[in-house]
Coordinates of C-alpha atoms and ligand atoms in Angstrom, one line a residue:
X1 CA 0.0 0.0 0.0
X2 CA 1.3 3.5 -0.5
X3 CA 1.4 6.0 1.9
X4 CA -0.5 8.7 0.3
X5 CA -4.1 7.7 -1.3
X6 CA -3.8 7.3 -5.3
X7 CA -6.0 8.3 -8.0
X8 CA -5.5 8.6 -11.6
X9 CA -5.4 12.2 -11.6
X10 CA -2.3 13.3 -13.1
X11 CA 0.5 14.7 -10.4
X12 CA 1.1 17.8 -12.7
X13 CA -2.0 19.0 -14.5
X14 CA -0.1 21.6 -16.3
X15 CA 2.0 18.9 -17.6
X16 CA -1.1 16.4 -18.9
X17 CA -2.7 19.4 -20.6
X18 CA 0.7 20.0 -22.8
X19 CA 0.0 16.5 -23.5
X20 CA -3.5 16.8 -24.7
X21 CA -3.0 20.0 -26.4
X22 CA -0.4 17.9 -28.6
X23 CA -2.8 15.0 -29.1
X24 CA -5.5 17.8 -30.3
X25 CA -2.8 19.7 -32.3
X26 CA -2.1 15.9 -33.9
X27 CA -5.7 15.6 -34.2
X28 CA -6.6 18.1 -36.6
X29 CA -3.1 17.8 -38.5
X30 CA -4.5 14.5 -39.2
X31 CA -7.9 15.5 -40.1
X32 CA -6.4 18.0 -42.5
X33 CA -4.2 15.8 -44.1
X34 CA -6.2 13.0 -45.1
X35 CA -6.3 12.8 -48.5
X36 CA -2.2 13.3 -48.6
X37 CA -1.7 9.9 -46.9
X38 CA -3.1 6.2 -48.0
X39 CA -6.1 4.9 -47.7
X40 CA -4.6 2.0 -46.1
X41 CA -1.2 0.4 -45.4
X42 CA 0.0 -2.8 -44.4
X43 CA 1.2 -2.9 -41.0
X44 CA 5.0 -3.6 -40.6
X45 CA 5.7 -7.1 -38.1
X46 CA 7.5 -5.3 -36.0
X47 CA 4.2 -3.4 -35.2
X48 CA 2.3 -6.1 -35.4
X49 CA 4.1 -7.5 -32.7
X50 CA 3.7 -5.3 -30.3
X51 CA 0.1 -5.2 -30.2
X52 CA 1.0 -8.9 -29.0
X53 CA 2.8 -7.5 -25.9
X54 CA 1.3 -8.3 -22.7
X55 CA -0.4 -6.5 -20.0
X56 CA 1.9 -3.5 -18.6
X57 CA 2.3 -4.4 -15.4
X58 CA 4.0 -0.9 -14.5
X59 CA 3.1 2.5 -16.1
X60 CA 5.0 4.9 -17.9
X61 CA 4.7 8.6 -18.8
X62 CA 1.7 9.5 -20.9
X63 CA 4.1 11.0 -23.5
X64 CA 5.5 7.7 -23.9
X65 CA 2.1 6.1 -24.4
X66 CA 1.3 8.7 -27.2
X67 CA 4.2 7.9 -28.7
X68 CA 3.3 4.8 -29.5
X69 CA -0.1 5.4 -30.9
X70 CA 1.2 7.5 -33.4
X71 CA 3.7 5.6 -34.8
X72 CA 2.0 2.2 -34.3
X73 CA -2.0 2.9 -34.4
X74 CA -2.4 6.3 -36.5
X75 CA -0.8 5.3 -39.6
X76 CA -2.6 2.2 -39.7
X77 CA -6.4 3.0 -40.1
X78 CA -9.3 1.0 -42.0
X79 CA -9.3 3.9 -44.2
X80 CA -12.8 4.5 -43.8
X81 CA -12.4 8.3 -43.2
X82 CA -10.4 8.7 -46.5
X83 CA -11.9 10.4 -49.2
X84 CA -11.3 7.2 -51.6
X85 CA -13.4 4.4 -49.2
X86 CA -16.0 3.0 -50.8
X87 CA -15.7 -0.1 -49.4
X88 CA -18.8 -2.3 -47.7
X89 CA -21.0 0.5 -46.3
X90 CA -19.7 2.8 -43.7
X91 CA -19.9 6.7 -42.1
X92 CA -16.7 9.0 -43.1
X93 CA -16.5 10.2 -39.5
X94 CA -16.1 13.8 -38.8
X95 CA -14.4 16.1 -36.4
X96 CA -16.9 17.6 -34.2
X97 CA -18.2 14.3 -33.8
X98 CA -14.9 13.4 -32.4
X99 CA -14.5 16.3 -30.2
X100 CA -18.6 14.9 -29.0
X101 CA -17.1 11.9 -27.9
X102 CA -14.3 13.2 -26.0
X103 CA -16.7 15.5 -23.9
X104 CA -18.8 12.4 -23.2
X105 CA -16.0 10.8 -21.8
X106 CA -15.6 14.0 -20.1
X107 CA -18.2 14.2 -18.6
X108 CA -18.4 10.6 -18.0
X109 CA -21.8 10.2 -17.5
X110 CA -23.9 7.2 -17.5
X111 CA -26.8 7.1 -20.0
X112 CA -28.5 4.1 -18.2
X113 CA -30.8 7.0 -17.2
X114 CA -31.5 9.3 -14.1
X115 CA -31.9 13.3 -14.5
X116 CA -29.0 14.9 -15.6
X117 CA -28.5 17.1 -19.2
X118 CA -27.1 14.3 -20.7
X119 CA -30.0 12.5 -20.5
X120 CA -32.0 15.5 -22.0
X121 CA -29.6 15.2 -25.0
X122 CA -30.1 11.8 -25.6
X123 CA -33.5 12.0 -25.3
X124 CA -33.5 14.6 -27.6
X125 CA -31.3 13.3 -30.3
X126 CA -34.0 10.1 -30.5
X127 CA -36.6 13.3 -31.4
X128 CA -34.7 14.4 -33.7
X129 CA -34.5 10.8 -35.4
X130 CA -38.3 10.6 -35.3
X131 CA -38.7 14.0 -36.8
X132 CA -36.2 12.6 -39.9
X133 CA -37.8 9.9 -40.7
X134 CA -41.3 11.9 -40.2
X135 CA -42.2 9.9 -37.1
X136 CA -44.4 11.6 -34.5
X137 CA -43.7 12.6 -31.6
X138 CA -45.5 10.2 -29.0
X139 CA -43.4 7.2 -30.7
X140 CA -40.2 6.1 -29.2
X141 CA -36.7 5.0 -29.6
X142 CA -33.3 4.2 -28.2
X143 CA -29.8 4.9 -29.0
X144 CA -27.5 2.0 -29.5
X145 CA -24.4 0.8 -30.6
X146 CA -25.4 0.5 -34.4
X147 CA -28.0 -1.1 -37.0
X148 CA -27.2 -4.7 -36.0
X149 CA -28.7 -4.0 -32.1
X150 CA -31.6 -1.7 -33.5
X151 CA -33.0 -4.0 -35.7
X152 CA -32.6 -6.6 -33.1
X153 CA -34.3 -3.9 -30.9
X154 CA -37.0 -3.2 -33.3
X155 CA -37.8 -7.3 -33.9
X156 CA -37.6 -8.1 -30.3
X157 CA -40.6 -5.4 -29.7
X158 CA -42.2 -7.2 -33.2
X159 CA -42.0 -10.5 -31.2
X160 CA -43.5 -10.0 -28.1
X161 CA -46.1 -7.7 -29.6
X162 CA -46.8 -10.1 -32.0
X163 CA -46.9 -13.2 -29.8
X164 CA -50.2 -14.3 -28.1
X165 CA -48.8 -14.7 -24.5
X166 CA -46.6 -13.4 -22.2
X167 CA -43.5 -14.1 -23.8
X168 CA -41.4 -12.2 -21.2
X169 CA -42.5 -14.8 -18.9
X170 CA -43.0 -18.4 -20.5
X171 CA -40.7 -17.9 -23.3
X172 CA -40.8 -18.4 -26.8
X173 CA -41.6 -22.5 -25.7
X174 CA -45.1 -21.4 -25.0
X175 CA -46.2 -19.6 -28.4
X176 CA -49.2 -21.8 -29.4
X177 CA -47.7 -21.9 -32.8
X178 CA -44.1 -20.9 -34.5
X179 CA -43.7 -17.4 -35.4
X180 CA -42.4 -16.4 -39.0
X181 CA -40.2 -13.2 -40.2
X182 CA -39.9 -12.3 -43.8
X183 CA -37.6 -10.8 -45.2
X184 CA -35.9 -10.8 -48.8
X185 CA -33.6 -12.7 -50.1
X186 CA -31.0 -9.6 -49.9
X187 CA -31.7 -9.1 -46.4
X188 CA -28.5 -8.1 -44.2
X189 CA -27.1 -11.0 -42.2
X190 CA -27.8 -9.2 -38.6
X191 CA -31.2 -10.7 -38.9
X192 CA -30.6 -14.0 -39.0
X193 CA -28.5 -13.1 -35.6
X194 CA -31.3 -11.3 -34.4
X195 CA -33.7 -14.3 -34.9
X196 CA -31.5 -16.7 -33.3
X197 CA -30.6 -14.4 -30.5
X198 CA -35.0 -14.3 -29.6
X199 CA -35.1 -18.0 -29.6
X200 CA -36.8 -18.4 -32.8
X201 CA -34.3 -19.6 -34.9
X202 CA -33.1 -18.7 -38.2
X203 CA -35.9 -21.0 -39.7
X204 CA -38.3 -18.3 -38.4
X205 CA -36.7 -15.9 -41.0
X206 CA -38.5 -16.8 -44.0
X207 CA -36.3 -15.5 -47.1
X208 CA -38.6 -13.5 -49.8
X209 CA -37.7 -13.9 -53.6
X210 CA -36.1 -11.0 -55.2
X211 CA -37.3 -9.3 -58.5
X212 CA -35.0 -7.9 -61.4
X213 CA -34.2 -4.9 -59.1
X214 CA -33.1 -6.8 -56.0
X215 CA -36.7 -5.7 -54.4
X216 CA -38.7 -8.5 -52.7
X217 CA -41.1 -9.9 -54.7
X218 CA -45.0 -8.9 -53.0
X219 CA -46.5 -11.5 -54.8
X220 CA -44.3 -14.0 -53.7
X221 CA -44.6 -12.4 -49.7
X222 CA -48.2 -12.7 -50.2
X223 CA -47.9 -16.7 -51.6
X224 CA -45.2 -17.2 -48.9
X225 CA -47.6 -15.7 -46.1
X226 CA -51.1 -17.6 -46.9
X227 CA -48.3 -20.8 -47.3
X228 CA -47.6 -20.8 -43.8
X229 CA -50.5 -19.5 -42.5
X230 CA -51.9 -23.0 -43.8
X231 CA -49.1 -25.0 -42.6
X232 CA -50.4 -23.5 -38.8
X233 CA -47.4 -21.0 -38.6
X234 CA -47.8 -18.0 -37.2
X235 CA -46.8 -14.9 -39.5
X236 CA -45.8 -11.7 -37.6
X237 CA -43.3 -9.3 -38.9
X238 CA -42.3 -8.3 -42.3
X239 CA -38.7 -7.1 -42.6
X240 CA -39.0 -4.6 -45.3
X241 CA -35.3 -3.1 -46.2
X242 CA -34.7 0.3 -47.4
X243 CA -31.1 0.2 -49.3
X244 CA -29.4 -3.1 -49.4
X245 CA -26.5 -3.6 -48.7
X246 CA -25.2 -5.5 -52.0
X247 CA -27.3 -2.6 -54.1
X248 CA -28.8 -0.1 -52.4
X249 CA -32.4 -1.6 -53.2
X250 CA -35.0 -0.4 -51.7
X251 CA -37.9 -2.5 -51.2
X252 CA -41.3 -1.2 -51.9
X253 CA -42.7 0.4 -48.6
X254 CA -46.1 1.4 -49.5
X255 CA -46.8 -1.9 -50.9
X256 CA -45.4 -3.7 -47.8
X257 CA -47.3 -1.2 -45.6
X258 CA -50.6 -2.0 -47.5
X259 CA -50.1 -6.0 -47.6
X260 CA -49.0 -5.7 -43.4
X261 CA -52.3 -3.5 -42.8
X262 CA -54.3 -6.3 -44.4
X263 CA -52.8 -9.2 -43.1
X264 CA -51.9 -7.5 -39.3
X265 CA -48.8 -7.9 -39.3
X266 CA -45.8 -6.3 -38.1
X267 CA -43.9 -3.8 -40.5
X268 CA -40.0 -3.1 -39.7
X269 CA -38.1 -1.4 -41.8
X270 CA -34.8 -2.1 -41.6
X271 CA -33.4 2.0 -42.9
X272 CA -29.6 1.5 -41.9
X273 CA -28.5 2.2 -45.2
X274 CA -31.6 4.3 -46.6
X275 CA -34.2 5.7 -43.7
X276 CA -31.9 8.6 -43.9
X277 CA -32.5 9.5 -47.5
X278 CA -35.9 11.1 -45.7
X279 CA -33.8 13.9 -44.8
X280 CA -32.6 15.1 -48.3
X281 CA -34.3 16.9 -51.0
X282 CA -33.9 14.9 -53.8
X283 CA -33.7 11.2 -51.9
X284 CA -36.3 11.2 -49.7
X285 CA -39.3 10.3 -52.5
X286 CA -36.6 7.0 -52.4
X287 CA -38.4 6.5 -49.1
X288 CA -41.9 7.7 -49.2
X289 CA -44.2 5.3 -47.2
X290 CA -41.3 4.8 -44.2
X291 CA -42.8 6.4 -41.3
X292 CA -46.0 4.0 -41.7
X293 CA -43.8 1.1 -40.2
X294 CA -44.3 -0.2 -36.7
X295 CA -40.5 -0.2 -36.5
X296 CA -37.7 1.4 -37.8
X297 CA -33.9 0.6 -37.5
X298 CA -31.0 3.1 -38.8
X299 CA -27.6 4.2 -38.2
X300 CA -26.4 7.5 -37.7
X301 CA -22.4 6.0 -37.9
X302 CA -23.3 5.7 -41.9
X303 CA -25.3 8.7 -43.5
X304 CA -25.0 11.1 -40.5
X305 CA -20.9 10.2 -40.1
X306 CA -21.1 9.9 -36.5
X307 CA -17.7 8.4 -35.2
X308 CA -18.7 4.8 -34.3
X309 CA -21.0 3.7 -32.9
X310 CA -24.2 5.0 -32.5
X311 CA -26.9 3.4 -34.3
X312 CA -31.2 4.1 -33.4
X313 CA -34.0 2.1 -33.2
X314 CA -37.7 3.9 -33.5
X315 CA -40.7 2.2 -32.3
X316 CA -44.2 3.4 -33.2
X317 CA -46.2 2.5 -30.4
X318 CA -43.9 3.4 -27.1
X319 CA -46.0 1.6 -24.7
X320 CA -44.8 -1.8 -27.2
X321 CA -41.6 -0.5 -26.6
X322 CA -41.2 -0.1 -23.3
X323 CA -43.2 -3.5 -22.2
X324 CA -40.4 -5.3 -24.2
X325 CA -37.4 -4.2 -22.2
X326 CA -38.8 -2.4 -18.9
X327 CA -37.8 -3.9 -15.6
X328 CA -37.4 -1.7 -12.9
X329 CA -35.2 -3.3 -9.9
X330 CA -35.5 -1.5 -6.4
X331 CA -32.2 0.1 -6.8
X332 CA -33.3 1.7 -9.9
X333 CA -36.7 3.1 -8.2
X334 CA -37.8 6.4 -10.2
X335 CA -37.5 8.9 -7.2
X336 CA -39.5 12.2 -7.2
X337 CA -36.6 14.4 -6.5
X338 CA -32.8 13.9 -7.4
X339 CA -30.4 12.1 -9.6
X340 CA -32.6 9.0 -9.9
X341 CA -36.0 11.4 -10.6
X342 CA -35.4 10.9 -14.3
X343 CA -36.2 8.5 -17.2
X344 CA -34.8 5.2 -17.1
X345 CA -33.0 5.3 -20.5
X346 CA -31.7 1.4 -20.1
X347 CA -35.8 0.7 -20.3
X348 CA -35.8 1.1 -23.8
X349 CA -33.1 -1.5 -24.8
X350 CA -30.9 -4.7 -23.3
X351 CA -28.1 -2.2 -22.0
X352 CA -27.7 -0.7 -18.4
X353 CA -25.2 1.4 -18.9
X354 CA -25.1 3.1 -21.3
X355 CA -22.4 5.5 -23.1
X356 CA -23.2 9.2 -24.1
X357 CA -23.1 8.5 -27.5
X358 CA -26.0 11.4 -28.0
X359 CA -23.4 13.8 -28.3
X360 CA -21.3 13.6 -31.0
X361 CA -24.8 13.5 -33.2
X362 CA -25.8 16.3 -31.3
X363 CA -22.8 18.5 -31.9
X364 CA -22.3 17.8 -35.7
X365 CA -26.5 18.6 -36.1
X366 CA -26.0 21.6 -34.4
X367 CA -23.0 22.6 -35.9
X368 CA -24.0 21.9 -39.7
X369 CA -27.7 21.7 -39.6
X370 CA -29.9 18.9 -41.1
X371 CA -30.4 20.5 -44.5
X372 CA -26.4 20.4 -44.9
X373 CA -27.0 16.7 -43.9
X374 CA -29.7 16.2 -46.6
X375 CA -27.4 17.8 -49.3
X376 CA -24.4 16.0 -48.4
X377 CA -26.6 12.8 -49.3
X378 CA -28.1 14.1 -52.5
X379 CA -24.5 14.5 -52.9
X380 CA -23.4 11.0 -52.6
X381 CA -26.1 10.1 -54.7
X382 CA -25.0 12.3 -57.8
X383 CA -21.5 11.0 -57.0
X384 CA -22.7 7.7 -57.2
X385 CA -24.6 8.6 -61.0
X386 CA -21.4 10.1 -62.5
X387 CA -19.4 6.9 -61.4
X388 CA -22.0 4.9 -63.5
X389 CA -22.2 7.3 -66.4
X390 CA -18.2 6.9 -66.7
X391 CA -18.6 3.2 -65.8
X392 CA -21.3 3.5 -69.2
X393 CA -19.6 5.6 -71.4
X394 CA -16.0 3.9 -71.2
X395 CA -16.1 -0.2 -73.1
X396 CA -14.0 -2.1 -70.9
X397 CA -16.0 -1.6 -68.1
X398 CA -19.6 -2.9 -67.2
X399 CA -22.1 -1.5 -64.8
X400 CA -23.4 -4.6 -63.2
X401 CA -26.4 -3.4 -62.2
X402 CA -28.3 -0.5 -62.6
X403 CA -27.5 1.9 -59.5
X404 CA -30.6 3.0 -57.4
X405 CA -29.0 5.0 -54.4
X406 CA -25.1 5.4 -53.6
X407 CA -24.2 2.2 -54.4
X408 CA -22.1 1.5 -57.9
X409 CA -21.5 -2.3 -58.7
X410 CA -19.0 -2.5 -61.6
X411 CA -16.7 -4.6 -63.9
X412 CA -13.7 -4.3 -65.7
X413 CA -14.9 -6.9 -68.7
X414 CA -12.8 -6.7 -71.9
X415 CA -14.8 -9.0 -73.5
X416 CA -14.0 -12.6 -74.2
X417 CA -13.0 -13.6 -70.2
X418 CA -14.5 -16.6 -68.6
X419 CA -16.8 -15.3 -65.5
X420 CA -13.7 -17.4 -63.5
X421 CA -11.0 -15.2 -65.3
X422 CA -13.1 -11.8 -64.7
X423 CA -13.6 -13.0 -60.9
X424 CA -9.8 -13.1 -60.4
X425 CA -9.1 -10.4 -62.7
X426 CA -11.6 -7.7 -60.8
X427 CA -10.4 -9.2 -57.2
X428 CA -7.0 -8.9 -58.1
X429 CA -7.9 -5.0 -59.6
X430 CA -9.7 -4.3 -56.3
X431 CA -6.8 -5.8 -53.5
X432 CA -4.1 -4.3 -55.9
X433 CA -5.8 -0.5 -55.5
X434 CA -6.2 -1.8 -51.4
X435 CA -2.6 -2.7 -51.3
X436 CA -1.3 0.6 -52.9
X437 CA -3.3 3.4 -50.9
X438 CA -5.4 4.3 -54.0
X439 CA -9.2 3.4 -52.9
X440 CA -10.9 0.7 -51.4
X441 CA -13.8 -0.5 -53.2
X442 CA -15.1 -4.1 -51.9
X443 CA -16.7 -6.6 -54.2
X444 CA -19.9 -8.8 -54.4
X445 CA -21.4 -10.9 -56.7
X446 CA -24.7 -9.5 -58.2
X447 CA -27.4 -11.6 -60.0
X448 CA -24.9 -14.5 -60.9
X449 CA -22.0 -11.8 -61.8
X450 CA -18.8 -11.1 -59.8
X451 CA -18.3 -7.4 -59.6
X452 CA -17.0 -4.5 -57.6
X453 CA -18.7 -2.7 -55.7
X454 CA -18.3 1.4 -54.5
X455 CA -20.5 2.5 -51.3
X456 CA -20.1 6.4 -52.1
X457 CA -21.3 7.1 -48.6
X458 CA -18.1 9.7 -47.9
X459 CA -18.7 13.3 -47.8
X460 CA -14.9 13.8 -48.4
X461 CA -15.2 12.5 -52.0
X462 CA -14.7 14.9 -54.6
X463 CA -15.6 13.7 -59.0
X464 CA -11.8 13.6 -59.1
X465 CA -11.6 10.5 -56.7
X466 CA -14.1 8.9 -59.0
X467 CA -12.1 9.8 -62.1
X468 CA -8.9 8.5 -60.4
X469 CA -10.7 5.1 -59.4
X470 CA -11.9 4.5 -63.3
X471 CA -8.2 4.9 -64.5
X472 CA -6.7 3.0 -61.9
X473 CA -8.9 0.4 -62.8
X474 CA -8.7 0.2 -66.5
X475 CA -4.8 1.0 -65.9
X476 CA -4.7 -2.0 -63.6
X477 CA -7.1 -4.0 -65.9
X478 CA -5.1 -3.8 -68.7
X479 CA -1.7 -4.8 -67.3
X480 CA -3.3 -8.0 -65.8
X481 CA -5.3 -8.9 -68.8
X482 CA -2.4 -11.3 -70.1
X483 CA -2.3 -12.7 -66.8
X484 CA -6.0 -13.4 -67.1
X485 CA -6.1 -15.0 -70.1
X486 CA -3.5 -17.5 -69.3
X487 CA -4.8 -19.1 -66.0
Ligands
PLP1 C1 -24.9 -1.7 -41.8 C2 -26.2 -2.4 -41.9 C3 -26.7 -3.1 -40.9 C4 -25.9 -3.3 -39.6 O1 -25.6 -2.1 -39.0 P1 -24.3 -2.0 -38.0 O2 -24.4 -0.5 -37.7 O3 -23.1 -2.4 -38.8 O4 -24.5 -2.9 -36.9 C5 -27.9 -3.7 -41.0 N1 -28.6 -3.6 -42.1 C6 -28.2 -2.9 -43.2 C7 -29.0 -2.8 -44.4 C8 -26.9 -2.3 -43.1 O5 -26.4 -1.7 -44.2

């Protein structure tokens, strides 16, 4: 024991704010610079290995800490905040969402719930999500990690709305008869997780045919629906998706709206990708017919650029919501006066505690406004249209399918390559660019075709990225052609 209490204060403030002043110096530097360094870089072994280093056992100076993240973690990034990612589907960060998540940390507070301004902001930021998607008021919603836990969020409320008895209780052994899910056949992975996680299993996810343009087929829904209704299965929730990941289709929610109405059922809408087209002038007629759903799952980390995470889940009715989730323990009482007098923001989801992840949406919305936010997706959308009209207008490459939102899935095709040879020739195209620092486009396989695949969902990226993507690929293309040919 030492003699003198510890804490983790720093001895010398003076000394610990030269520090931080530094890291926020480095910070912005970085921030500045971004398009001057790679998208991404190998990591050298010798860095490698000392992420493998065990736990310090004994401190050392902060300064020496720093050290180490900048030459061992800040050169190596996933790139996502570069002006040339594209890859899978992801936010492009932003500053003042950075500086939001510091001042959480700050403050330190714990968004489980209780009456502090904190609380106010997170409760506020969920408005503000319900007036974007053009929800009312009176419905209700809860921050979380990302879309993966609201969707879960959104279906667990489906379930036990859905469900005949009192599933919190007897569990999902007692439903007189097995619940079903649809969803199509391009639906995003976290629901099979989300199925299996309620106990229903990923049978209870019935996959929905897709049409021509990647939407699900109503018909089919409706055939797939009576189907099990005859078999003695018990349909309850229709997963309606609004931007796909492989395409960016959007299924057709006033249809799906109409056939749930008629069959009572449950409509979720699972908006990671698209519910946010609802705030920009040109996208949102992408999305009419969203705020009719029962539930709604998006993700500020991807078209807002929060810094991960923060994802939302909306739920229309928020009486559904909160008998879901609410249990109140005696050491969580709602007191009439204090601390504890406020909401109980853990009610609302499967977390206690929960971060202050509020504020870094809260800054940036304040900072640029929501019609800047709407442009800046209008804007990834006419980036994404001028990729595909050079994609069109040059013959060695082939738009793979026809792009709908911000999503561009391409070829390099010469003509006369085996699908085999234009799988290896397009994967090797797409890791080469990776490998060099160029741009990071990811790939997928489309209606029977390998392609690549561009997520322009970066509001760094300027037409000259694009321009620089389409040589490097037919620059690349054409050197490996040979190669191509002769495997
Ligand atoms: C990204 C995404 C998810 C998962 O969201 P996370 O934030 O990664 O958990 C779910 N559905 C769709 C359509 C997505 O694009």
């Amino acid at each position: 024991m030492p003699e003198s209490p510890e804490t983790l204060d720093p001895a010398e403030w003076d000394a610990h704010r030269a520090i931080a002043h530094r890291i926020v110096d480095d910070a912005v530097d970085y921030i500045r610079d971004i398009r001057s360094r790679p998208v991404w870089q190998d990591m050298p072994t010798d860095v490698r290995a000392r992420f493998r280093d065990g736990v310090p056992h004994d401190g050392q100076p902060l300064d020496e800490v720093y050290r180490q993240i900048a030459t061992d973690l800040l050169p190596y990034p996933m790139g996502n905040i570069h002006p040339r990612f594209w890859m899978w589907y992801m936010g492009a960060s932003n500053f003042t969402g950075a500086l939001g998540d510091f001042l959480a940390a700050i403050i330190g507070s714990n968004l489980g719930g209780g009456d502090h301004a904190a609380a106010e902001i997170d409760k506020q930021v969920v408005g503000w999500m319900k007036e974007m998607v053009g929800y009312p008021a009176q419905a209700s919603g809860s921050l979380v990690s990302g879309g993966s836990m609201a969707n879960l969020i959104g279906l667990s409320v489906a379930r036990n709305t859905m469900s005949a008895v009192d599933l919190r209780e007897l569990g999902v052994s007692a439903l007189p008869a097995p619940m079903r899910f649809y969803g199509s056949d391009q639906i995003h992975s976290c629901h099979r997780i989300a199925v299996e996680a309620m106990g229903l299993g990923n049978q209870a996810l019935r996959r929905v045919p897709t049409d021509r343009a990647c939407l699900m087929d109503i018909c089919a829904l409706r055939d797939i629906i009576a189907e099990d209704r005859k078999a003695g299965l018990h349909p309850a929730c229709v997963i309606a998706t609004a931007g796909t990941v492989n395409t960016g289709a959007i299924d057709d929610l006033e249809a799906i709206a109409d056939l749930c109405a008629a069959e009572g059922l449950w409509m979720h809408v699972d908006g990671c990708i698209g519910a946010l087209l609802a705030i920009a002038p040109k996208g949102c007629a992408l999305v009419r017919g969203i705020a009719r759903a029962d539930s709604i799952a998006l993700d500020p980390h991807k078209w807002l650029h929060a810094p991960f995470e923060v994802g939302c889940a909306l739920v229309r009715d928020a009486e559904a919501h909160l008998g879901t989730f609410s249990v109140t323990p005696e050491y969580l009482e709602n007191a009439p006066r204090g601390i504890a007098s406020g909401d109980w923001l853990h009610d609302f989801g499967l977390q206690t505690s929960r971060g202050f992840r509020a504020l870094k949406v809260w800054m940036a919305l304040k900072e640029h406004g929501l019609t800047k936010f709407g442009r800046l997706v209008d804007q990834d959308l006419a980036h994404a249209r001028y990729l595909s009209e050079r994609v069109e207008a040059t013959p060695e490459l082939t738009l793979c399918f026809p792009t709908v939102i911000n999503i561009v899935c391409f070829r390099y095709d010469p003509g006369g390559l085996s699908e085999a040879a234009l799988k290896r020739l397009n994967t090797e195209i797409m890791v080469q660019m990776q490998e060099a620092g160029i741009a990071a486009v990811s790939d997928t396989t489309v209606q029977g075709r390998h392609c690549m695949r561009a997520a322009i969902n970066n509001h760094r990226t300027i037409r000259s990225d694009l321009d620089l993507l389409v040589e490097e690929v037919l620059r690349r293309g054409r050197t490996l052609v040979p190669e191509a040919v002769a495997d």
